Amino acid sequence: MKKKNYKGRIIGLAIIALVTANAFLIYFDEDHEKVDRKSYVNEWSQAITYDLFETLDTEGVFASQESEEVYFSQEVGAFQEFLVEENQSVSEGDDLYTYEVQNYAQQESNLEGEIALLKEEINAIEDYINEIENYEVPEPESDNTSSFFNNSDDTSDSSEPAQYVETEFQKQSKLAEQEAELTKKEAMLEMAEDQLDQLQEEGQTITVTSSFSGTITDISEELNAPLLTLKSTNLQIEGKFNEDERKLVEEDMAARIEVEDLNLELEGTLSSIHSFPEEVEVHRSSYYPFEVSIDESEEQLLPGYHADVDIVTAEALGAVTVMEDLLLTEKNLYAWVMNSEGRLERRAVTTGINEEGLIEVTEGLQEGEWLAYQPKDEFRRQAPFITPIKLRDLDFQDIIDVDEDTLTTYGLLGLLAR
């Protein structure tokens, strides 16, 4: 007689009972709801406000901001001697060279004519400066902001604030330009008057003085033109844009300058961009020269030093910013965001400037919102989430110092939660 296998029967019945019980539990669940699927979030990142900049990286070289050429005509007299040397620094009014007048009356007449002409030019510049200073830029609500500084007949958009700011800038720029020209003419007048005084008081020998402050960079011993070349100690950056770069930049854009060898970082402005390339050839790329003015120069900088230049082509100040890795794309960009109900929400976003892994969010996100970061394949729409406790972020003392009422309340909630 075979021995019955009671143990196997018991195990089989237990398995059947377990499966049946689970089936009944699922069927008779009071809410007839499916089991919630949860998202596992290991890392979070918060949206912040940040200043972002879009830049065009290029290179440049330091050069003198201004130069002045001094001439001598042998028709006015016989050259005697130079009173300066190459690489010598001179100031306005310093002696440059001397010559002996051959025709006293003619030279006196020439100097008097030059002085009269310079005075007329100075008066004209002063009148123009007064006219600029007295011109009041109409407020944005007015409809006439372009008539004085440009020839545009289109005033349909002149009430815009941007037009007002542009016109005010044009006014200040034109004023600075004319004041610089006035200073130059006054220096030339002083030099001519000084030569006339020398001629009338001392006779045949005249000493020519400088109307410019800078460094003597070239002397023509053969008396070729120009006789002397002076360059200012004020420096600027000079460089070239290729055709693609030229389309992205405009004058008055901010610039960042870095001189790596000297560990220097400077701020500047794209002050000038040439509208015409250096050379025009069918089978060669065109390059457009540019100049960057420097806000504050450094003593250790010299003409010829090279620098890296970043032109700021766009900026977003105080922008809502996240790490680029937080944004995903299928057809459109989106992010997984913790909503006010504490669930994961897949939200479409619109972005702007991208700078070194940080990206501006122009629509779809607010400062302070939390975004799920890793692991991305565990994220689900409108799902509750679980996230590990980061012990390194906890203050043990805060855990110990929890008051008794709080501990009791949340302890009971935990026990009663479904």
CSV table of C-alpha atoms in Angstrom, one decimal:
chain,number,residue,atom,x,y,z
A,1,MET,CA,0.0,0.0,0.0
A,2,LYS,CA,1.4,3.4,-1.1
A,3,LYS,CA,2.1,6.0,1.5
A,4,LYS,CA,0.0,9.2,1.0
A,5,ASN,CA,1.9,12.4,0.3
A,6,TYR,CA,0.1,14.7,2.8
A,7,LYS,CA,2.9,17.2,2.8
A,8,GLY,CA,2.7,17.9,-0.9
A,9,ARG,CA,-1.1,18.2,-0.7
A,10,ILE,CA,-0.9,20.7,2.1
A,11,ILE,CA,1.6,22.9,0.1
A,12,GLY,CA,-0.6,22.7,-3.0
A,13,LEU,CA,-3.7,23.7,-1.1
A,14,ALA,CA,-1.9,26.6,0.6
A,15,ILE,CA,-0.8,27.9,-2.8
A,16,ILE,CA,-4.3,27.7,-4.1
A,17,ALA,CA,-5.7,29.4,-1.0
A,18,LEU,CA,-3.1,32.2,-1.3
A,19,VAL,CA,-3.9,32.9,-5.0
A,20,THR,CA,-7.6,32.8,-4.3
A,21,ALA,CA,-7.4,35.1,-1.4
A,22,ASN,CA,-5.4,37.7,-3.4
A,23,ALA,CA,-7.9,37.4,-6.2
A,24,PHE,CA,-10.8,38.1,-3.8
A,25,LEU,CA,-8.9,41.0,-2.2
A,26,ILE,CA,-8.4,42.6,-5.5
A,27,TYR,CA,-12.0,42.0,-6.7
A,28,PHE,CA,-13.6,43.2,-3.5
A,29,ASP,CA,-11.3,46.2,-2.9
A,30,GLU,CA,-13.8,48.8,-1.7
A,31,ASP,CA,-12.6,51.5,-4.2
A,32,HIS,CA,-12.0,49.1,-7.1
A,33,GLU,CA,-8.9,51.2,-7.8
A,34,LYS,CA,-5.7,50.0,-9.4
A,35,VAL,CA,-2.5,50.0,-7.4
A,36,ASP,CA,-0.8,53.4,-7.6
A,37,ARG,CA,2.4,53.3,-9.6
A,38,LYS,CA,5.2,55.3,-7.9
A,39,SER,CA,8.2,57.1,-9.3
A,40,TYR,CA,11.6,56.7,-7.8
A,41,VAL,CA,13.6,59.9,-7.7
A,42,ASN,CA,17.2,59.7,-6.5
A,43,GLU,CA,18.2,63.3,-7.3
A,44,TRP,CA,16.5,66.6,-7.4
A,45,SER,CA,17.5,70.1,-8.6
A,46,GLN,CA,15.9,73.4,-8.0
A,47,ALA,CA,15.2,76.2,-10.5
A,48,ILE,CA,17.1,79.4,-9.5
A,49,THR,CA,17.4,82.9,-10.9
A,50,TYR,CA,20.7,83.7,-12.6
A,51,ASP,CA,22.3,86.1,-15.0
A,52,LEU,CA,23.0,84.3,-18.3
A,53,PHE,CA,24.9,85.6,-21.3
A,54,GLU,CA,25.3,84.5,-24.9
A,55,THR,CA,28.7,85.4,-26.2
A,56,LEU,CA,30.8,85.3,-29.4
A,57,ASP,CA,34.3,84.2,-28.7
A,58,THR,CA,37.1,85.9,-30.7
A,59,GLU,CA,40.6,87.2,-30.4
A,60,GLY,CA,42.2,90.6,-30.5
A,61,VAL,CA,45.4,92.6,-29.9
A,62,PHE,CA,46.0,95.7,-27.9
A,63,ALA,CA,46.8,98.8,-30.0
A,64,SER,CA,46.9,102.6,-29.4
A,65,GLN,CA,43.5,104.2,-29.4
A,66,GLU,CA,44.6,107.3,-31.3
A,67,SER,CA,47.6,108.4,-33.4
A,68,GLU,CA,48.8,111.7,-34.6
A,69,GLU,CA,51.0,112.5,-37.6
A,70,VAL,CA,53.2,115.7,-37.6
A,71,TYR,CA,54.3,117.1,-41.0
A,72,PHE,CA,56.9,119.6,-42.1
A,73,SER,CA,57.0,121.4,-45.5
A,74,GLN,CA,60.3,122.6,-46.7
A,75,GLU,CA,58.5,125.4,-48.4
A,76,VAL,CA,58.1,127.2,-45.1
A,77,GLY,CA,61.8,127.0,-44.1
A,78,ALA,CA,64.9,125.0,-43.5
A,79,PHE,CA,64.7,122.1,-41.0
A,80,GLN,CA,67.2,122.4,-38.2
A,81,GLU,CA,66.8,119.6,-35.6
A,82,PHE,CA,64.6,117.1,-33.8
A,83,LEU,CA,64.0,117.7,-30.1
A,84,VAL,CA,62.6,114.3,-29.4
A,85,GLU,CA,63.6,110.6,-29.8
A,86,GLU,CA,61.7,107.4,-30.7
A,87,ASN,CA,59.8,105.8,-27.8
A,88,GLN,CA,59.9,109.1,-25.9
A,89,SER,CA,56.7,110.2,-24.2
A,90,VAL,CA,55.5,113.7,-24.9
A,91,SER,CA,52.7,115.8,-23.5
A,92,GLU,CA,50.6,118.5,-25.2
A,93,GLY,CA,52.9,121.6,-25.6
A,94,ASP,CA,56.2,119.8,-25.6
A,95,ASP,CA,58.8,120.8,-28.2
A,96,LEU,CA,59.2,118.5,-31.2
A,97,TYR,CA,61.5,120.1,-33.7
A,98,THR,CA,62.9,123.5,-34.9
A,99,TYR,CA,63.2,125.1,-38.4
A,100,GLU,CA,64.4,128.3,-39.8
A,101,VAL,CA,62.0,130.5,-41.6
A,102,GLN,CA,63.1,131.5,-45.1
A,103,ASN,CA,60.3,134.0,-45.9
A,104,TYR,CA,59.3,135.9,-42.8
A,105,ALA,CA,56.4,137.8,-44.2
A,106,GLN,CA,54.9,134.8,-45.9
A,107,GLN,CA,55.2,132.6,-42.9
A,108,GLU,CA,53.7,135.3,-40.7
A,109,SER,CA,50.8,135.6,-43.1
A,110,ASN,CA,50.3,131.8,-43.2
A,111,LEU,CA,50.3,131.5,-39.4
A,112,GLU,CA,47.8,134.4,-39.1
A,113,GLY,CA,45.5,132.7,-41.7
A,114,GLU,CA,45.8,129.4,-39.9
A,115,ILE,CA,44.9,131.0,-36.6
A,116,ALA,CA,41.9,132.8,-38.0
A,117,LEU,CA,40.6,129.5,-39.6
A,118,LEU,CA,41.1,127.6,-36.4
A,119,LYS,CA,39.1,130.2,-34.4
A,120,GLU,CA,36.3,130.0,-36.9
A,121,GLU,CA,36.2,126.2,-36.6
A,122,ILE,CA,36.3,126.4,-32.8
A,123,ASN,CA,33.4,128.8,-32.8
A,124,ALA,CA,31.4,126.5,-35.1
A,125,ILE,CA,32.1,123.5,-32.9
A,126,GLU,CA,31.1,125.4,-29.7
A,127,ASP,CA,27.8,126.5,-31.3
A,128,TYR,CA,27.1,122.9,-32.3
A,129,ILE,CA,27.9,121.7,-28.8
A,130,ASN,CA,25.5,124.3,-27.4
A,131,GLU,CA,22.8,123.1,-29.8
A,132,ILE,CA,23.3,119.5,-28.8
A,133,GLU,CA,23.2,120.3,-25.1
A,134,ASN,CA,20.0,122.4,-25.5
A,135,TYR,CA,18.3,119.7,-27.5
A,136,GLU,CA,15.8,117.9,-25.2
A,137,VAL,CA,15.1,114.3,-26.3
A,138,PRO,CA,11.3,113.9,-26.3
A,139,GLU,CA,9.8,111.5,-23.8
A,140,PRO,CA,8.6,108.1,-25.2
A,141,GLU,CA,5.0,109.3,-25.5
A,142,SER,CA,6.1,112.0,-27.9
A,143,ASP,CA,6.2,111.4,-31.6
A,144,ASN,CA,9.4,113.2,-32.6
A,145,THR,CA,12.6,111.5,-31.4
A,146,SER,CA,14.6,111.0,-34.5
A,147,SER,CA,14.8,114.3,-36.4
A,148,PHE,CA,17.9,115.8,-34.8
A,149,PHE,CA,20.5,113.0,-34.9
A,150,ASN,CA,19.4,110.9,-37.9
A,151,ASN,CA,17.7,111.4,-41.2
A,152,SER,CA,14.9,108.8,-40.8
A,153,ASP,CA,11.5,109.9,-41.9
A,154,ASP,CA,9.8,107.0,-40.2
A,155,THR,CA,8.4,108.2,-36.8
A,156,SER,CA,5.8,105.6,-36.4
A,157,ASP,CA,7.7,103.8,-33.7
A,158,SER,CA,9.3,106.8,-32.2
A,159,SER,CA,7.2,106.6,-29.0
A,160,GLU,CA,8.8,103.4,-28.0
A,161,PRO,CA,11.1,103.5,-25.0
A,162,ALA,CA,13.8,101.8,-26.9
A,163,GLN,CA,13.8,104.7,-29.4
A,164,TYR,CA,14.0,107.2,-26.6
A,165,VAL,CA,17.0,105.5,-25.1
A,166,GLU,CA,18.7,105.2,-28.5
A,167,THR,CA,18.2,108.9,-29.2
A,168,GLU,CA,19.5,109.9,-25.8
A,169,PHE,CA,22.6,107.7,-26.4
A,170,GLN,CA,23.1,109.3,-29.8
A,171,LYS,CA,23.0,112.7,-28.2
A,172,GLN,CA,25.6,111.9,-25.6
A,173,SER,CA,27.8,110.1,-28.2
A,174,LYS,CA,27.7,113.1,-30.5
A,175,LEU,CA,28.4,115.5,-27.6
A,176,ALA,CA,31.5,113.5,-26.6
A,177,GLU,CA,32.7,113.4,-30.2
A,178,GLN,CA,32.4,117.2,-30.7
A,179,GLU,CA,34.1,117.9,-27.3
A,180,ALA,CA,37.0,115.8,-28.4
A,181,GLU,CA,37.2,117.6,-31.7
A,182,LEU,CA,37.1,121.0,-29.8
A,183,THR,CA,40.0,119.9,-27.6
A,184,LYS,CA,42.0,119.0,-30.6
A,185,LYS,CA,41.3,122.3,-32.4
A,186,GLU,CA,42.2,124.3,-29.3
A,187,ALA,CA,45.5,122.5,-29.0
A,188,MET,CA,46.2,123.2,-32.7
A,189,LEU,CA,45.3,126.9,-32.2
A,190,GLU,CA,47.6,127.2,-29.2
A,191,MET,CA,50.5,125.6,-31.2
A,192,ALA,CA,49.9,128.0,-34.1
A,193,GLU,CA,49.8,131.1,-31.8
A,194,ASP,CA,52.9,129.9,-30.1
A,195,GLN,CA,54.7,129.7,-33.5
A,196,LEU,CA,53.5,133.2,-34.4
A,197,ASP,CA,54.7,134.6,-31.1
A,198,GLN,CA,58.1,133.0,-31.6
A,199,LEU,CA,58.3,134.4,-35.1
A,200,GLN,CA,57.4,137.9,-34.1
A,201,GLU,CA,59.6,137.9,-30.9
A,202,GLU,CA,62.7,135.9,-31.9
A,203,GLY,CA,62.8,136.2,-35.6
A,204,GLN,CA,63.8,133.4,-38.0
A,205,THR,CA,63.8,130.2,-35.8
A,206,ILE,CA,60.6,128.5,-34.8
A,207,THR,CA,60.1,125.6,-32.4
A,208,VAL,CA,57.1,123.4,-33.2
A,209,THR,CA,55.3,122.0,-30.2
A,210,SER,CA,53.0,118.9,-29.9
A,211,SER,CA,49.2,119.2,-29.9
A,212,PHE,CA,49.0,115.6,-28.8
A,213,SER,CA,49.9,113.6,-25.7
A,214,GLY,CA,51.5,110.2,-26.5
A,215,THR,CA,54.6,108.3,-27.4
A,216,ILE,CA,56.9,109.0,-30.4
A,217,THR,CA,56.7,105.8,-32.5
A,218,ASP,CA,58.4,106.9,-35.7
A,219,ILE,CA,60.8,109.7,-36.8
A,220,SER,CA,61.7,110.3,-40.4
A,221,GLU,CA,65.3,111.3,-40.4
A,222,GLU,CA,65.0,111.8,-44.2
A,223,LEU,CA,62.3,114.4,-43.6
A,224,ASN,CA,59.7,112.4,-45.4
A,225,ALA,CA,56.0,112.7,-44.7
A,226,PRO,CA,55.0,112.2,-42.0
A,227,LEU,CA,57.9,113.7,-40.1
A,228,LEU,CA,56.8,112.3,-36.8
A,229,THR,CA,54.2,109.8,-35.7
A,230,LEU,CA,52.8,109.8,-32.2
A,231,LYS,CA,50.5,107.2,-30.6
A,232,SER,CA,48.4,107.6,-27.5
A,233,THR,CA,49.0,105.6,-24.4
A,234,ASN,CA,45.3,104.8,-24.2
A,235,LEU,CA,44.8,101.3,-25.5
A,236,GLN,CA,42.0,99.5,-27.3
A,237,ILE,CA,41.5,96.0,-28.7
A,238,GLU,CA,41.6,95.5,-32.5
A,239,GLY,CA,40.6,92.4,-34.3
A,240,LYS,CA,38.6,90.9,-37.2
A,241,PHE,CA,35.2,89.3,-37.6
A,242,ASN,CA,34.5,86.7,-40.3
A,243,GLU,CA,31.3,86.9,-42.4
A,244,ASP,CA,29.3,84.8,-40.0
A,245,GLU,CA,30.4,86.6,-36.9
A,246,ARG,CA,29.7,90.0,-38.5
A,247,LYS,CA,26.0,89.1,-38.8
A,248,LEU,CA,25.8,88.5,-35.0
A,249,VAL,CA,27.3,91.7,-33.6
A,250,GLU,CA,26.4,95.3,-33.3
A,251,GLU,CA,28.2,98.3,-32.0
A,252,ASP,CA,27.9,99.1,-28.3
A,253,MET,CA,27.7,95.5,-27.3
A,254,ALA,CA,29.5,94.7,-24.0
A,255,ALA,CA,32.8,92.8,-24.2
A,256,ARG,CA,34.8,90.7,-21.8
A,257,ILE,CA,38.6,90.7,-22.2
A,258,GLU,CA,41.0,88.2,-20.8
A,259,VAL,CA,44.8,88.4,-20.9
A,260,GLU,CA,45.7,84.9,-19.8
A,261,ASP,CA,49.5,85.5,-19.5
A,262,LEU,CA,48.9,88.4,-17.1
A,263,ASN,CA,45.9,86.8,-15.4
A,264,LEU,CA,43.9,90.0,-16.2
A,265,GLU,CA,40.1,90.3,-16.9
A,266,LEU,CA,38.8,93.6,-18.2
A,267,GLU,CA,35.4,95.0,-19.3
A,268,GLY,CA,34.9,96.9,-22.5
A,269,THR,CA,32.5,97.9,-25.3
A,270,LEU,CA,32.4,97.0,-29.0
A,271,SER,CA,33.0,100.6,-30.1
A,272,SER,CA,33.4,100.2,-33.9
A,273,ILE,CA,32.8,97.6,-36.6
A,274,HIS,CA,33.8,98.3,-40.1
A,275,SER,CA,31.0,98.1,-42.7
A,276,PHE,CA,33.5,97.1,-45.4
A,277,PRO,CA,36.0,94.2,-45.4
A,278,GLU,CA,39.7,94.7,-45.7
A,279,GLU,CA,39.8,93.1,-49.1
A,280,VAL,CA,37.1,91.9,-51.5
A,281,GLU,CA,37.8,88.8,-53.4
A,282,VAL,CA,35.6,86.1,-54.9
A,283,HIS,CA,37.5,83.1,-53.7
A,284,ARG,CA,38.5,84.4,-50.2
A,285,SER,CA,36.5,85.0,-47.1
A,286,SER,CA,35.9,88.6,-46.0
A,287,TYR,CA,37.1,89.9,-42.7
A,288,TYR,CA,35.7,93.0,-41.0
A,289,PRO,CA,38.0,95.0,-38.6
A,290,PHE,CA,36.6,96.0,-35.2
A,291,GLU,CA,37.7,97.9,-32.2
A,292,VAL,CA,36.8,97.4,-28.5
A,293,SER,CA,37.3,100.2,-26.1
A,294,ILE,CA,38.5,99.4,-22.6
A,295,ASP,CA,36.7,100.7,-19.5
A,296,GLU,CA,39.9,100.7,-17.3
A,297,SER,CA,43.4,100.1,-18.6
A,298,GLU,CA,46.2,98.4,-16.7
A,299,GLU,CA,49.8,99.7,-16.5
A,300,GLN,CA,51.3,96.3,-17.4
A,301,LEU,CA,49.4,96.2,-20.7
A,302,LEU,CA,51.4,97.2,-23.8
A,303,PRO,CA,50.5,97.5,-27.5
A,304,GLY,CA,50.9,94.2,-29.2
A,305,TYR,CA,49.7,92.0,-26.3
A,306,HIS,CA,47.1,89.5,-27.4
A,307,ALA,CA,43.8,88.8,-25.6
A,308,ASP,CA,40.7,86.6,-25.7
A,309,VAL,CA,37.6,88.7,-26.4
A,310,ASP,CA,34.0,87.6,-25.6
A,311,ILE,CA,31.3,89.8,-27.2
A,312,VAL,CA,28.0,89.6,-25.3
A,313,THR,CA,25.4,89.2,-28.1
A,314,ALA,CA,22.5,88.5,-25.8
A,315,GLU,CA,21.8,88.5,-22.1
A,316,ALA,CA,19.0,87.4,-19.6
A,317,LEU,CA,19.4,89.1,-16.2
A,318,GLY,CA,17.6,87.4,-13.3
A,319,ALA,CA,16.4,84.6,-15.6
A,320,VAL,CA,14.8,81.4,-14.3
A,321,THR,CA,17.6,78.9,-14.8
A,322,VAL,CA,18.1,75.2,-14.6
A,323,MET,CA,20.8,72.7,-15.5
A,324,GLU,CA,20.5,71.7,-19.2
A,325,ASP,CA,20.5,67.9,-18.3
A,326,LEU,CA,17.2,68.4,-16.5
A,327,LEU,CA,15.4,69.0,-19.8
A,328,LEU,CA,14.3,66.2,-22.0
A,329,THR,CA,12.9,66.2,-25.5
A,330,GLU,CA,10.8,64.0,-27.8
A,331,LYS,CA,9.1,66.5,-30.1
A,332,ASN,CA,9.2,69.3,-27.6
A,333,LEU,CA,11.2,70.2,-24.5
A,334,TYR,CA,9.8,69.1,-21.2
A,335,ALA,CA,10.8,68.6,-17.5
A,336,TRP,CA,9.6,66.5,-14.6
A,337,VAL,CA,8.5,69.0,-12.0
A,338,MET,CA,7.1,68.4,-8.4
A,339,ASN,CA,3.7,70.2,-8.4
A,340,SER,CA,1.9,71.7,-5.5
A,341,GLU,CA,0.2,68.3,-4.7
A,342,GLY,CA,3.5,66.6,-4.3
A,343,ARG,CA,3.3,64.6,-7.5
A,344,LEU,CA,5.5,64.4,-10.6
A,345,GLU,CA,4.2,66.5,-13.4
A,346,ARG,CA,5.5,66.3,-17.0
A,347,ARG,CA,5.6,70.0,-18.0
A,348,ALA,CA,6.4,71.6,-21.4
A,349,VAL,CA,9.0,74.4,-21.2
A,350,THR,CA,10.3,77.1,-23.5
A,351,THR,CA,14.0,78.0,-23.3
A,352,GLY,CA,16.3,80.8,-24.1
A,353,ILE,CA,20.0,81.5,-23.6
A,354,ASN,CA,22.3,78.5,-23.0
A,355,GLU,CA,25.5,79.1,-21.1
A,356,GLU,CA,27.9,76.4,-20.1
A,357,GLY,CA,25.3,73.8,-19.1
A,358,LEU,CA,22.9,76.3,-17.6
A,359,ILE,CA,19.8,77.2,-19.6
A,360,GLU,CA,17.2,80.0,-19.4
A,361,VAL,CA,13.5,78.9,-19.0
A,362,THR,CA,11.3,81.6,-20.4
A,363,GLU,CA,8.0,79.7,-20.0
A,364,GLY,CA,6.8,76.7,-18.0
A,365,LEU,CA,8.8,77.0,-14.8
A,366,GLN,CA,9.1,79.3,-11.8
A,367,GLU,CA,11.9,80.1,-9.5
A,368,GLY,CA,12.2,77.6,-6.6
A,369,GLU,CA,10.3,74.7,-8.2
A,370,TRP,CA,11.9,71.3,-7.8
A,371,LEU,CA,12.8,69.2,-10.9
A,372,ALA,CA,13.4,65.5,-10.8
A,373,TYR,CA,16.9,64.6,-12.1
A,374,GLN,CA,17.7,60.9,-11.9
A,375,PRO,CA,16.8,58.2,-12.8
A,376,LYS,CA,14.8,59.4,-15.8
A,377,ASP,CA,13.3,56.0,-16.7
A,378,GLU,CA,11.5,55.9,-13.3
A,379,PHE,CA,9.5,59.0,-13.8
A,380,ARG,CA,5.7,58.7,-14.4
A,381,ARG,CA,2.9,61.3,-15.0
A,382,GLN,CA,1.0,62.5,-11.9
A,383,ALA,CA,2.6,59.7,-9.8
A,384,PRO,CA,3.6,60.0,-6.2
A,385,PHE,CA,7.2,59.5,-5.6
A,386,ILE,CA,9.7,58.0,-3.2
A,387,THR,CA,13.1,59.5,-2.7
A,388,PRO,CA,16.0,58.3,-0.5
A,389,ILE,CA,16.9,60.2,2.6
A,390,LYS,CA,20.3,61.9,2.2
A,391,LEU,CA,21.8,61.5,5.6
A,392,ARG,CA,24.5,63.9,4.9
A,393,ASP,CA,21.9,66.7,4.5
A,394,LEU,CA,20.2,65.9,7.9
A,395,ASP,CA,21.1,67.6,11.1
A,396,PHE,CA,21.0,64.9,13.8
A,397,GLN,CA,20.3,67.5,16.5
A,398,ASP,CA,17.1,68.6,14.7
A,399,ILE,CA,15.9,65.1,14.8
A,400,ILE,CA,16.5,64.8,18.5
A,401,ASP,CA,14.9,68.2,19.2
A,402,VAL,CA,11.5,67.3,17.7
A,403,ASP,CA,8.7,68.3,20.2
A,404,GLU,CA,6.6,65.5,21.7
A,405,ASP,CA,3.3,66.7,20.1
A,406,THR,CA,4.8,66.7,16.6
A,407,LEU,CA,6.3,63.3,17.2
A,408,THR,CA,2.9,61.9,18.5
A,409,THR,CA,0.9,63.5,15.7
A,410,TYR,CA,3.0,62.3,12.8
A,411,GLY,CA,3.6,58.9,14.4
A,412,LEU,CA,-0.1,58.2,14.6
A,413,LEU,CA,-0.6,59.4,11.0
A,414,GLY,CA,2.0,57.0,9.9
A,415,LEU,CA,0.3,54.1,11.7
A,416,LEU,CA,-3.2,55.0,10.4
A,417,ALA,CA,-2.2,55.7,6.8
A,418,ARG,CA,-3.5,53.2,4.3
